[in-house]
Tab-separated table of C-alpha atoms in Angstrom:
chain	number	residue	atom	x	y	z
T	17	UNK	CA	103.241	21.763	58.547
T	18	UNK	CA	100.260	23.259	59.772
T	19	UNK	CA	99.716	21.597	63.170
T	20	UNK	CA	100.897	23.429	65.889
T	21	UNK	CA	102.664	20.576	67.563
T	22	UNK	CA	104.671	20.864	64.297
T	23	UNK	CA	105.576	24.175	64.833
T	24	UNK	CA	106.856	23.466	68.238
T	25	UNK	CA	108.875	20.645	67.381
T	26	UNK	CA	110.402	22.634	64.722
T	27	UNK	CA	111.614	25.259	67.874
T	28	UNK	CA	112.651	22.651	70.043
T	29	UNK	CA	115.826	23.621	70.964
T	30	UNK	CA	118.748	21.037	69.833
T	31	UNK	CA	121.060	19.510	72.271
T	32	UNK	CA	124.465	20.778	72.158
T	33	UNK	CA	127.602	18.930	72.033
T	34	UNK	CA	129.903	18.157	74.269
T	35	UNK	CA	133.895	20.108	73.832
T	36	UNK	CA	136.342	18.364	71.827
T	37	UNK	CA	134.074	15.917	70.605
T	38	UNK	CA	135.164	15.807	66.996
T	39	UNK	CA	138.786	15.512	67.980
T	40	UNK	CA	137.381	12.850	70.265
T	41	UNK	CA	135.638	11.012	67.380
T	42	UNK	CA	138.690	11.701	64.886
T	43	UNK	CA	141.721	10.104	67.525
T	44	UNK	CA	139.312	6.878	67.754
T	45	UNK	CA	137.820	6.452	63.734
T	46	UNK	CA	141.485	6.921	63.327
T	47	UNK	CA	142.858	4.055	65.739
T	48	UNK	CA	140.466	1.836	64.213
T	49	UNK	CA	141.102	2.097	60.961
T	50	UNK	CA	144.962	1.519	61.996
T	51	UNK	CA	143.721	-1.956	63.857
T	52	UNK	CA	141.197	-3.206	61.054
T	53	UNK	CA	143.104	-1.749	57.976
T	54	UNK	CA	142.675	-5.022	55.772
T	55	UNK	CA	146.244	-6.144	54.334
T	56	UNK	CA	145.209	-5.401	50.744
T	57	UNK	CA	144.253	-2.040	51.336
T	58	UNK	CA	146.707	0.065	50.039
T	59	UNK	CA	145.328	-1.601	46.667
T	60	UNK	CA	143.157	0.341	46.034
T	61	UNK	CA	142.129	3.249	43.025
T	62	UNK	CA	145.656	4.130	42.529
T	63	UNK	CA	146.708	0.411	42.244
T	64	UNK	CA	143.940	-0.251	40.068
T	65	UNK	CA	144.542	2.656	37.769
T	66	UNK	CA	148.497	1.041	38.016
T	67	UNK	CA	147.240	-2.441	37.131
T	68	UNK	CA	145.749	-1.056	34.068
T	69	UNK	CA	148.755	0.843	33.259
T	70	UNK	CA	151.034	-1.997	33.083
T	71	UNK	CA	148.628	-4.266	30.847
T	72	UNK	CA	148.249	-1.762	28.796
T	73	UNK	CA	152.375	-1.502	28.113
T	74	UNK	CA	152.596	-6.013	28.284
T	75	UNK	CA	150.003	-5.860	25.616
T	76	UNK	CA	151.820	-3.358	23.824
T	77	UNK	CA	155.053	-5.179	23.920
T	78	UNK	CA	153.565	-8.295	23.233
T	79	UNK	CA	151.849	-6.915	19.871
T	80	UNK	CA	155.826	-5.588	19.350
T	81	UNK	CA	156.737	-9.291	19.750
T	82	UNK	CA	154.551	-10.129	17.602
T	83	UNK	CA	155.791	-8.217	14.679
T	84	UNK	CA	158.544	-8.989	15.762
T	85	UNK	CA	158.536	-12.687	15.048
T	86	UNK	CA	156.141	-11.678	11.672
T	87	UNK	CA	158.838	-9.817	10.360
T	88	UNK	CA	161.532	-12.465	10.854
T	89	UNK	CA	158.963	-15.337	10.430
T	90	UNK	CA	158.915	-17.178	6.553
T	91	UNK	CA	156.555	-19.002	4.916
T	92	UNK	CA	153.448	-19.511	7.358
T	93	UNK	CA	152.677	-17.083	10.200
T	94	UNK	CA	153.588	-17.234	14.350
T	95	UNK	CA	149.975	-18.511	15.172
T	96	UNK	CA	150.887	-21.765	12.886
T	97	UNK	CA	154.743	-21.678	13.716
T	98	UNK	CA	153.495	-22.245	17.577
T	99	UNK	CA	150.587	-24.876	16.737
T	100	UNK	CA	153.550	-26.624	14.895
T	101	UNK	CA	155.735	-26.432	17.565
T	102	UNK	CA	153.179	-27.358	20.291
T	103	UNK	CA	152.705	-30.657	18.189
T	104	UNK	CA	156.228	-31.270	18.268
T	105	UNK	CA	156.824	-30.611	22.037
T	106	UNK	CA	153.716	-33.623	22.164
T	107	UNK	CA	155.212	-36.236	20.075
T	108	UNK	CA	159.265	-35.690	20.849
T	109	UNK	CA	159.594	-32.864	23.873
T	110	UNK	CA	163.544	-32.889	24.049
T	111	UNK	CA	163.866	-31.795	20.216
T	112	UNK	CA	161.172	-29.502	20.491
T	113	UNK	CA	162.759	-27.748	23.491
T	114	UNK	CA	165.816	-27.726	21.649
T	115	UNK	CA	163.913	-25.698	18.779
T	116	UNK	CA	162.817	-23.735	21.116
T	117	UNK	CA	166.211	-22.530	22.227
T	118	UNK	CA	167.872	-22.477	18.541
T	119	UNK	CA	164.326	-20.078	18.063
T	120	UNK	CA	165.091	-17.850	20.751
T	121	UNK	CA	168.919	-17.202	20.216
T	122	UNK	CA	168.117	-16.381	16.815
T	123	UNK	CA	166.117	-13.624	18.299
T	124	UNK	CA	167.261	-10.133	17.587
T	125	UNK	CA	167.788	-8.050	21.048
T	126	UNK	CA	164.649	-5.927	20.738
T	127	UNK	CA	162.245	-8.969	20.350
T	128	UNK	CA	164.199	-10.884	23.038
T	129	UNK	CA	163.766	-8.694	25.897
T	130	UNK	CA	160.248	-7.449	24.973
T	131	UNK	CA	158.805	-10.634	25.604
T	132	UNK	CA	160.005	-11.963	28.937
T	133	UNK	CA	159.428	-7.498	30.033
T	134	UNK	CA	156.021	-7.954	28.565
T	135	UNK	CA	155.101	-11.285	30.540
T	136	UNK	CA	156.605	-9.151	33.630
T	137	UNK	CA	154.504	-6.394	33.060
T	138	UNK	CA	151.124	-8.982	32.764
T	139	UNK	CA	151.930	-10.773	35.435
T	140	UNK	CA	152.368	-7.418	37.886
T	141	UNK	CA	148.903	-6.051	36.507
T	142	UNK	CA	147.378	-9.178	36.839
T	143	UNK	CA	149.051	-9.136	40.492
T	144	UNK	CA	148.155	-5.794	41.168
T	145	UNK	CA	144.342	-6.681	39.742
T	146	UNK	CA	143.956	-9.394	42.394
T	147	UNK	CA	145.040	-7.191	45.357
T	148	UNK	CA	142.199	-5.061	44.538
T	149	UNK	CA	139.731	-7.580	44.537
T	150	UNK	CA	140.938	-9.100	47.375
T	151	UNK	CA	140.266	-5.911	49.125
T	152	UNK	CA	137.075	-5.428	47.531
T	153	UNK	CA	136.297	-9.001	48.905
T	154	UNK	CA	137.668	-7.737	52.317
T	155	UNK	CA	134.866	-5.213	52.430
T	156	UNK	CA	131.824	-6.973	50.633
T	157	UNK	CA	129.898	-8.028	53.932
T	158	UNK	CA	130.053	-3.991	54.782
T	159	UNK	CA	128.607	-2.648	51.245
T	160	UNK	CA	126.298	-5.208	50.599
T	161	UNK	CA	125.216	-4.127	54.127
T	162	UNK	CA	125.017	-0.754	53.211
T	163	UNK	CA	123.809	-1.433	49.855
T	164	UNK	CA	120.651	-2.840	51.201
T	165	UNK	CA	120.412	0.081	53.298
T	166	UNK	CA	121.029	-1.976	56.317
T	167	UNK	CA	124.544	-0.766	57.835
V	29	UNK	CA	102.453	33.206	61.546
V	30	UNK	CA	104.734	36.198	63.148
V	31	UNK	CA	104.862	35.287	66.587
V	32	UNK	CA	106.756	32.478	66.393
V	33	UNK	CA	109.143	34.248	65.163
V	34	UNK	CA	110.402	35.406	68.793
V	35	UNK	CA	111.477	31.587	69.329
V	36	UNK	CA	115.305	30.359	68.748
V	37	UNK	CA	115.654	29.270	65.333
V	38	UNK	CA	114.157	25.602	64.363
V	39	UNK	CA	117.032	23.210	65.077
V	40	UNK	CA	116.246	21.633	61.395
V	41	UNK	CA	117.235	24.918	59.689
V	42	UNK	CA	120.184	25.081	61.878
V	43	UNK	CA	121.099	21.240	61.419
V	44	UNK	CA	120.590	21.681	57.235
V	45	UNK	CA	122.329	24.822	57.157
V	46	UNK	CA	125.276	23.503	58.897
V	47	UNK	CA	125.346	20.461	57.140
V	48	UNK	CA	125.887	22.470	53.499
V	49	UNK	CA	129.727	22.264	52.073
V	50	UNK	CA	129.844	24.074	49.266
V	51	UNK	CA	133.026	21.594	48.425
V	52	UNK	CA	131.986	18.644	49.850
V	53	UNK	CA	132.262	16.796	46.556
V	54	UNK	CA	135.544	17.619	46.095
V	55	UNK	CA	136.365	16.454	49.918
V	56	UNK	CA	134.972	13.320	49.198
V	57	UNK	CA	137.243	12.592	46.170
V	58	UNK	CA	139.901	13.395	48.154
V	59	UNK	CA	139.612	11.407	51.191
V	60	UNK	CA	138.464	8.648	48.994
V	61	UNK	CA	142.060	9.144	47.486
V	62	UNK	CA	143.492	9.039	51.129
V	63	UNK	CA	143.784	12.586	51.623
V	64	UNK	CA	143.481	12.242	55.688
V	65	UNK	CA	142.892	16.046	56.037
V	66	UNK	CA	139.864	15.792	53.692
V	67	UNK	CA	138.346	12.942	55.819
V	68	UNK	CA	138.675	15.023	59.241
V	69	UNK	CA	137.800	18.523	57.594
V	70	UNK	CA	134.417	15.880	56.554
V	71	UNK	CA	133.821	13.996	59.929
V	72	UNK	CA	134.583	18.074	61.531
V	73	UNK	CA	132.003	19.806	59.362
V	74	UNK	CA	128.992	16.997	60.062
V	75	UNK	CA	129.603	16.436	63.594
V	76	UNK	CA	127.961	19.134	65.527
V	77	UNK	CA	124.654	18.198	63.271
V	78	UNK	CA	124.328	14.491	63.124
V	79	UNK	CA	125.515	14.769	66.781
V	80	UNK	CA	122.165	16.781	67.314
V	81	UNK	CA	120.334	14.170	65.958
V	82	UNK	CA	121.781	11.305	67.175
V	83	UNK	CA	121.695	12.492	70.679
V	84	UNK	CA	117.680	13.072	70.517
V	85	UNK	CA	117.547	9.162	69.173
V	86	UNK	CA	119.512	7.888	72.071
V	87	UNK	CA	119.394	7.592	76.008
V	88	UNK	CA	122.342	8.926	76.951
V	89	UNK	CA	125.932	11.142	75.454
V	90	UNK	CA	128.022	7.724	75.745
V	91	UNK	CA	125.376	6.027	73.155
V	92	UNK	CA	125.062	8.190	71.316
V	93	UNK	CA	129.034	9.164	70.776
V	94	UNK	CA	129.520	5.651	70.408
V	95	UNK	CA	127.221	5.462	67.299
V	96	UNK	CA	128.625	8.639	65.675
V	97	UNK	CA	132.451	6.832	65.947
V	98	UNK	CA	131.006	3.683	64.367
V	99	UNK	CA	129.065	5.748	61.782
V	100	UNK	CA	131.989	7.982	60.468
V	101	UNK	CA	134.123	4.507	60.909
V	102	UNK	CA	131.248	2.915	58.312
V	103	UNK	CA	131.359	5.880	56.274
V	104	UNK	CA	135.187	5.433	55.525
V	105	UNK	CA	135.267	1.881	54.892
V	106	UNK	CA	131.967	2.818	52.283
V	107	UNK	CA	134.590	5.527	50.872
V	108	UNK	CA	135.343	4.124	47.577
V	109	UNK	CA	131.964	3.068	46.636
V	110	UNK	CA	130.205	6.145	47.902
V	111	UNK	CA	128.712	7.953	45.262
V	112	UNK	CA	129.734	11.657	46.187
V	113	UNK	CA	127.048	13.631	43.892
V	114	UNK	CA	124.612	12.789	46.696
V	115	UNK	CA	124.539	14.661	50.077
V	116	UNK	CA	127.021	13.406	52.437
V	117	UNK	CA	124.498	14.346	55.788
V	118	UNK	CA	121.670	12.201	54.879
V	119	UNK	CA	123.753	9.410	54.271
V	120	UNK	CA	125.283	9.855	57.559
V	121	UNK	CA	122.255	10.157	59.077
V	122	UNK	CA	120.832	6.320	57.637
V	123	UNK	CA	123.588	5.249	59.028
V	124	UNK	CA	123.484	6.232	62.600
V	125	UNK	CA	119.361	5.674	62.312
V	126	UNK	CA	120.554	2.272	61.472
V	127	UNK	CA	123.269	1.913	64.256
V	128	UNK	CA	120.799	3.191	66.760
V	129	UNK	CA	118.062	1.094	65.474
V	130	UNK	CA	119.877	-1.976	65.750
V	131	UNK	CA	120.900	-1.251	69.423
V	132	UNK	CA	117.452	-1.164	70.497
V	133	UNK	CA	116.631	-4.401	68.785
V	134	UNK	CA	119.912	-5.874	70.515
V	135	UNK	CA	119.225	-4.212	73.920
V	136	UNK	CA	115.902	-5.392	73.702
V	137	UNK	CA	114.620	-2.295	75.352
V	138	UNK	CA	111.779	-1.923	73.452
V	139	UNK	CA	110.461	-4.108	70.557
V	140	UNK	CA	107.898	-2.885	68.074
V	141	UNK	CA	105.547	-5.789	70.059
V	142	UNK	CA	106.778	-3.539	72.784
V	143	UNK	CA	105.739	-0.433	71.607
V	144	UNK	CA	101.856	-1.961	71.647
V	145	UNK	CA	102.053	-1.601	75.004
V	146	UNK	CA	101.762	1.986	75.447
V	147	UNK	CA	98.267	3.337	76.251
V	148	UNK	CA	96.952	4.716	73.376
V	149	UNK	CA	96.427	8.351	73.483
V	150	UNK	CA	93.182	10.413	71.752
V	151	UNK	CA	95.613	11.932	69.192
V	152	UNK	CA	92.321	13.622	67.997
V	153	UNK	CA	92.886	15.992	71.092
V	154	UNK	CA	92.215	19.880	70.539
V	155	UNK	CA	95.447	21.467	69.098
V	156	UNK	CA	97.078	23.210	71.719
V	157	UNK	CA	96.276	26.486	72.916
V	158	UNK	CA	97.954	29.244	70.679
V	159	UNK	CA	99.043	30.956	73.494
V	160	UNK	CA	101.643	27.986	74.961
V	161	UNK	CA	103.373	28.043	71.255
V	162	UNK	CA	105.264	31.339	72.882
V	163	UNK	CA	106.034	30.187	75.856
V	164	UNK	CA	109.344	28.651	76.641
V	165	UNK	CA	108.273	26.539	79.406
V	166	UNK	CA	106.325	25.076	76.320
V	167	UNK	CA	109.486	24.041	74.303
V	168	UNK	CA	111.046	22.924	78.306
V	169	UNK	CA	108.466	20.597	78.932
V	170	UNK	CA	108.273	19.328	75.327
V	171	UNK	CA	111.807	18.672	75.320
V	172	UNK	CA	111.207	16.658	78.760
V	173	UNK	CA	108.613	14.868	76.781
V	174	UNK	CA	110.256	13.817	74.255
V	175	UNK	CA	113.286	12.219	75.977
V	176	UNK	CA	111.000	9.699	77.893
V	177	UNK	CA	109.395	8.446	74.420
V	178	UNK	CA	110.254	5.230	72.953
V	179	UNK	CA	113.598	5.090	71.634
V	180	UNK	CA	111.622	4.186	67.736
V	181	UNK	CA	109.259	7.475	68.581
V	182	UNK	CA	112.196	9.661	69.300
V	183	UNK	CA	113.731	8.678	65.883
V	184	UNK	CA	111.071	9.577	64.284
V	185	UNK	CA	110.991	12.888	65.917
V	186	UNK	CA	114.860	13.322	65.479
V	187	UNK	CA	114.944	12.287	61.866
V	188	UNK	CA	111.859	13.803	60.766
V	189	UNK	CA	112.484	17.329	62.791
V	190	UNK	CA	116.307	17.368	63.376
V	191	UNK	CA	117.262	16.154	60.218
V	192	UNK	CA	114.421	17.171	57.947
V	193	UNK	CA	114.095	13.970	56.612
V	194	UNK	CA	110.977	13.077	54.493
V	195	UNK	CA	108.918	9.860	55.312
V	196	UNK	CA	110.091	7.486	52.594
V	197	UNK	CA	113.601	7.971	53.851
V	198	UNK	CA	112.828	7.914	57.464
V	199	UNK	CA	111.022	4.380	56.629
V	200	UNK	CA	114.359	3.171	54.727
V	201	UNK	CA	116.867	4.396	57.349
V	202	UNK	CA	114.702	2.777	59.957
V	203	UNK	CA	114.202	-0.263	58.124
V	204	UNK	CA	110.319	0.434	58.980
V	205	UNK	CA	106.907	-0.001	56.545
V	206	UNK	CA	106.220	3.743	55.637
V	207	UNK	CA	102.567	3.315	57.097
V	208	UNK	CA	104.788	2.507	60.428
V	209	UNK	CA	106.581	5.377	60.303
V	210	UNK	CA	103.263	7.985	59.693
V	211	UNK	CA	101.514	5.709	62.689
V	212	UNK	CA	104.857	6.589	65.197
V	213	UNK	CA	104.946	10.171	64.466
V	214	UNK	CA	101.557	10.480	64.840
V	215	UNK	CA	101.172	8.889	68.183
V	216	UNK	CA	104.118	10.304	69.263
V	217	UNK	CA	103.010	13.888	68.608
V	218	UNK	CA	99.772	12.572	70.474
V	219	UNK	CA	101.897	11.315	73.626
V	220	UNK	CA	104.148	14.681	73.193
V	221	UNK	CA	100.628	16.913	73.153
V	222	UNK	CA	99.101	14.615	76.138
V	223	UNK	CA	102.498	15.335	78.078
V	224	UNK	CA	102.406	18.573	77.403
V	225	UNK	CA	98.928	19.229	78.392
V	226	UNK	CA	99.664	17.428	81.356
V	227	UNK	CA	102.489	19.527	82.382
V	228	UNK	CA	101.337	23.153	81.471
V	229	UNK	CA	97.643	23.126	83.169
C-alpha cells in the first residue's frame, strides 16, 4: 500500500470502547441463550458420544444372545428357528405365542436378561440419537445461514 | 518511509495483534463442550477489536453494540459446527459485516441504487501533499470524513483497514461482487481525499 491515502487510513486512530462493555455483552448473550435454549439442547456431543456408547454395549449383548441361543440351539440355527417360528405365529398365533414362552423359560439366566438389557440399551441410544438430531434440526435455518456465508 | 513513524500505531496492527490467542483453539473446544468460562474468556478477548470495527461500520454506539450481542449470540449457537483450526476474529468479523449489512438493507438507508447517487468524485486527484500525512489535524478531519460516508463505504474502510481483511473476503462477508468491493474503496478513498482537501486548504 503505496498510496498515501493508504497510509493515512492505516493511522487513523480507532474508536475506543465504551467501560464495561464486555460484561455488558456477556449478561445479555447470556440471557438469551437462557430464553432461546432449544429443549433438545443438552443433547448434544456428550449425548452423542453416550448414544454411541450404549449401541455399542446392545449390540454387544445382542451378539451374547446370540451365542447364546447357538449354543443351546439343535439341529438348524436361530436365523431359521425364528423364520420357523414367524410362520407359525402366521398360520396359528396362540400356539406360537405359547412356544414362545415354553422358549423363553427354557432360557438360562445369562441369555434371559441380556436380551430385554440389550433392547434397553438400543432403544436409549436410538433415543439419545434422535435428541441430537432434533437439536441439530433446531439449529439448521442458523448454519445453513452461516454456511452460505449469509448470517 | 520514517516519518510516519511519529503517528499512533495503525489501528489494524493493533486490532490483529489483539485479536491473537495463543490458545484460542483450545477455548473453542471448550466452550463448544459448555465450558461457560471459555466462552466469556472468548467473547472478552475479541471484544475491544471487533468493537473497533464494528463501530466504524455503524452510525451510532447503540448499533453497533447491538450487532456485537447478536454476533457473539450467532457465534455460540454456530459452536458445535465451527471449525476451530481457523481464526476465530475473522469469522467474527463476517458475521457482524453481515449483521450490519443487513440493517442497512432493512433500514433502507442507503441501497446500492442509492449509492449511485453520490456525485462522483475525480479519484484521479493528485495524491495528497506529503506534508498533511504528519499532521494530526490530517487523521481529525479524515476521521470526520469517514463517519459521513455511506454506511457500504465505511465497511469497506473498516473491514479492509480495521480488520485487515483482503478483498475476496471483504466481497464474501459483504455479500458484494469483488469488482464492487475494489469500485467502493476506491471511490471512497476518492470522497475521503476530496473531504480532506476540502477541509485542510
Amino acid at each position: 500500500m503505496t498510496d498515501p491515502m493508504d497510509r493515512l487510513l492505516q493511522q487513523l486512530p480507532s474508536p475506543q470502547p465504551p467501560e464495561n462493555l464486555a460484561e455488558r455483552l456477556l449478561q445479555a448473550v447470556r440471557a438469551r441463550r437462557q430464553a432461546e435454549k432449544p429443549f433438545f439442547f443438552w443433547a448434544g456431543a456428550r449425548s452423542q458420544r453416550l448414544a454411541a456408547g450404549l449401541g455399542l454395549a446392545g449390540l454387544a449383548l445382542l451378539v451374547l444372545f446370540g451365542l447364546e441361543i447357538g449354543g443351546t440351539a439343535t439341529g438348524s440355527g436361530p436365523g431359521a428357528a425364528v423364520l420357523a417360528w414367524l410362520g407359525r405365529l402366521w398360520s396359528a398365533p396362540q400356539t406360537a405365542l405359547a412356544d414362545l414362552s415354553a422358549w423363553w423359560s427354557g432360557f438360562s439366566s445369562l441369555a434371559a436378561t441380556a436380551l430385554p438389557l440389550a433392547l434397553a440399551l438400543l432403544a436409549l441410544a436410538a433415543f439419545l440419537q434422535a435428541s441430537c438430531l432434533l437439536s441439530s434440526w433446531a439449529e439448521t435455518s442458523t448454519q445453513l445461514q452461516l454456511q452460505k456465508g449469509k448470517v | 518511509m520514517t516519518r510516519l513513524g511519529a503517528l499512533p500505531l495503525p489501528s489494524t496492527q493493533r486490532a490483529n495483534r489483539e485479536a491473537t490467542l495463543e490458545n484460542e483453539q483450545t477455548l473453542v473446544a471448550a466452550a463448544r463442550a459448555g465450558d461457560e468460562a471459555a466462552f466469556e474468556a472468548l467473547l472478552r478477548h475479541h471484544t475491544p477489536a471487533l468493537y473497533r470495527v464494528v463501530r466504524r461500520m455503524t452510525a451510532d454506539e447503540m448499533e453497533t453494540e447491538a450487532i456485537l450481542q447478536e454476533t457473539f449470540f450467532r457465534f455460540w449457537q454456530a459452536l458445535p459446527r465451527y471449525q476451530d483450526d481457523r481464526p476465530l476474529f475473522p469469522y467474527l468479523v463476517t458475521i457482524a459485516a453481515n449483521l450490519a449489512r443487513d440493517r442497512w438493507r432493512r433500514s433502507r438507508r442507503l441501497s446500492d441504487a442509492a449509492l449511485d447517487e453520490i456525485p462522483e468524485v475525480d479519484d484521479k486527484a493528485a495524491d495528497l501533499p506529503e506534508a498533511w500525512l504528519l499532521r494530526q489535524e490530517t487523521l481529525a478531519a479524515l476521521a470526520a470524513a469517514v463517519e459521513e460516508l455511506p454506511p457500504p463505504y465505511r465497511a469497506v474502510i473498516a473491514l479492509r483497514y480495521d480488520a485487515e481483511m483482503r478483498y475476496e473476503d471483504i466481497a464474501a462477508a459483504l455479500d458484494l461482487p469483488l469488482n464492487t468491493v475494489r469500485t467502493h474503496l476506491r471511490r471512497a478513498k476518492a470522497h475521503l481525499r476530496a473531504a480532506i482537501e476540502e477541509k485542510l486548504k
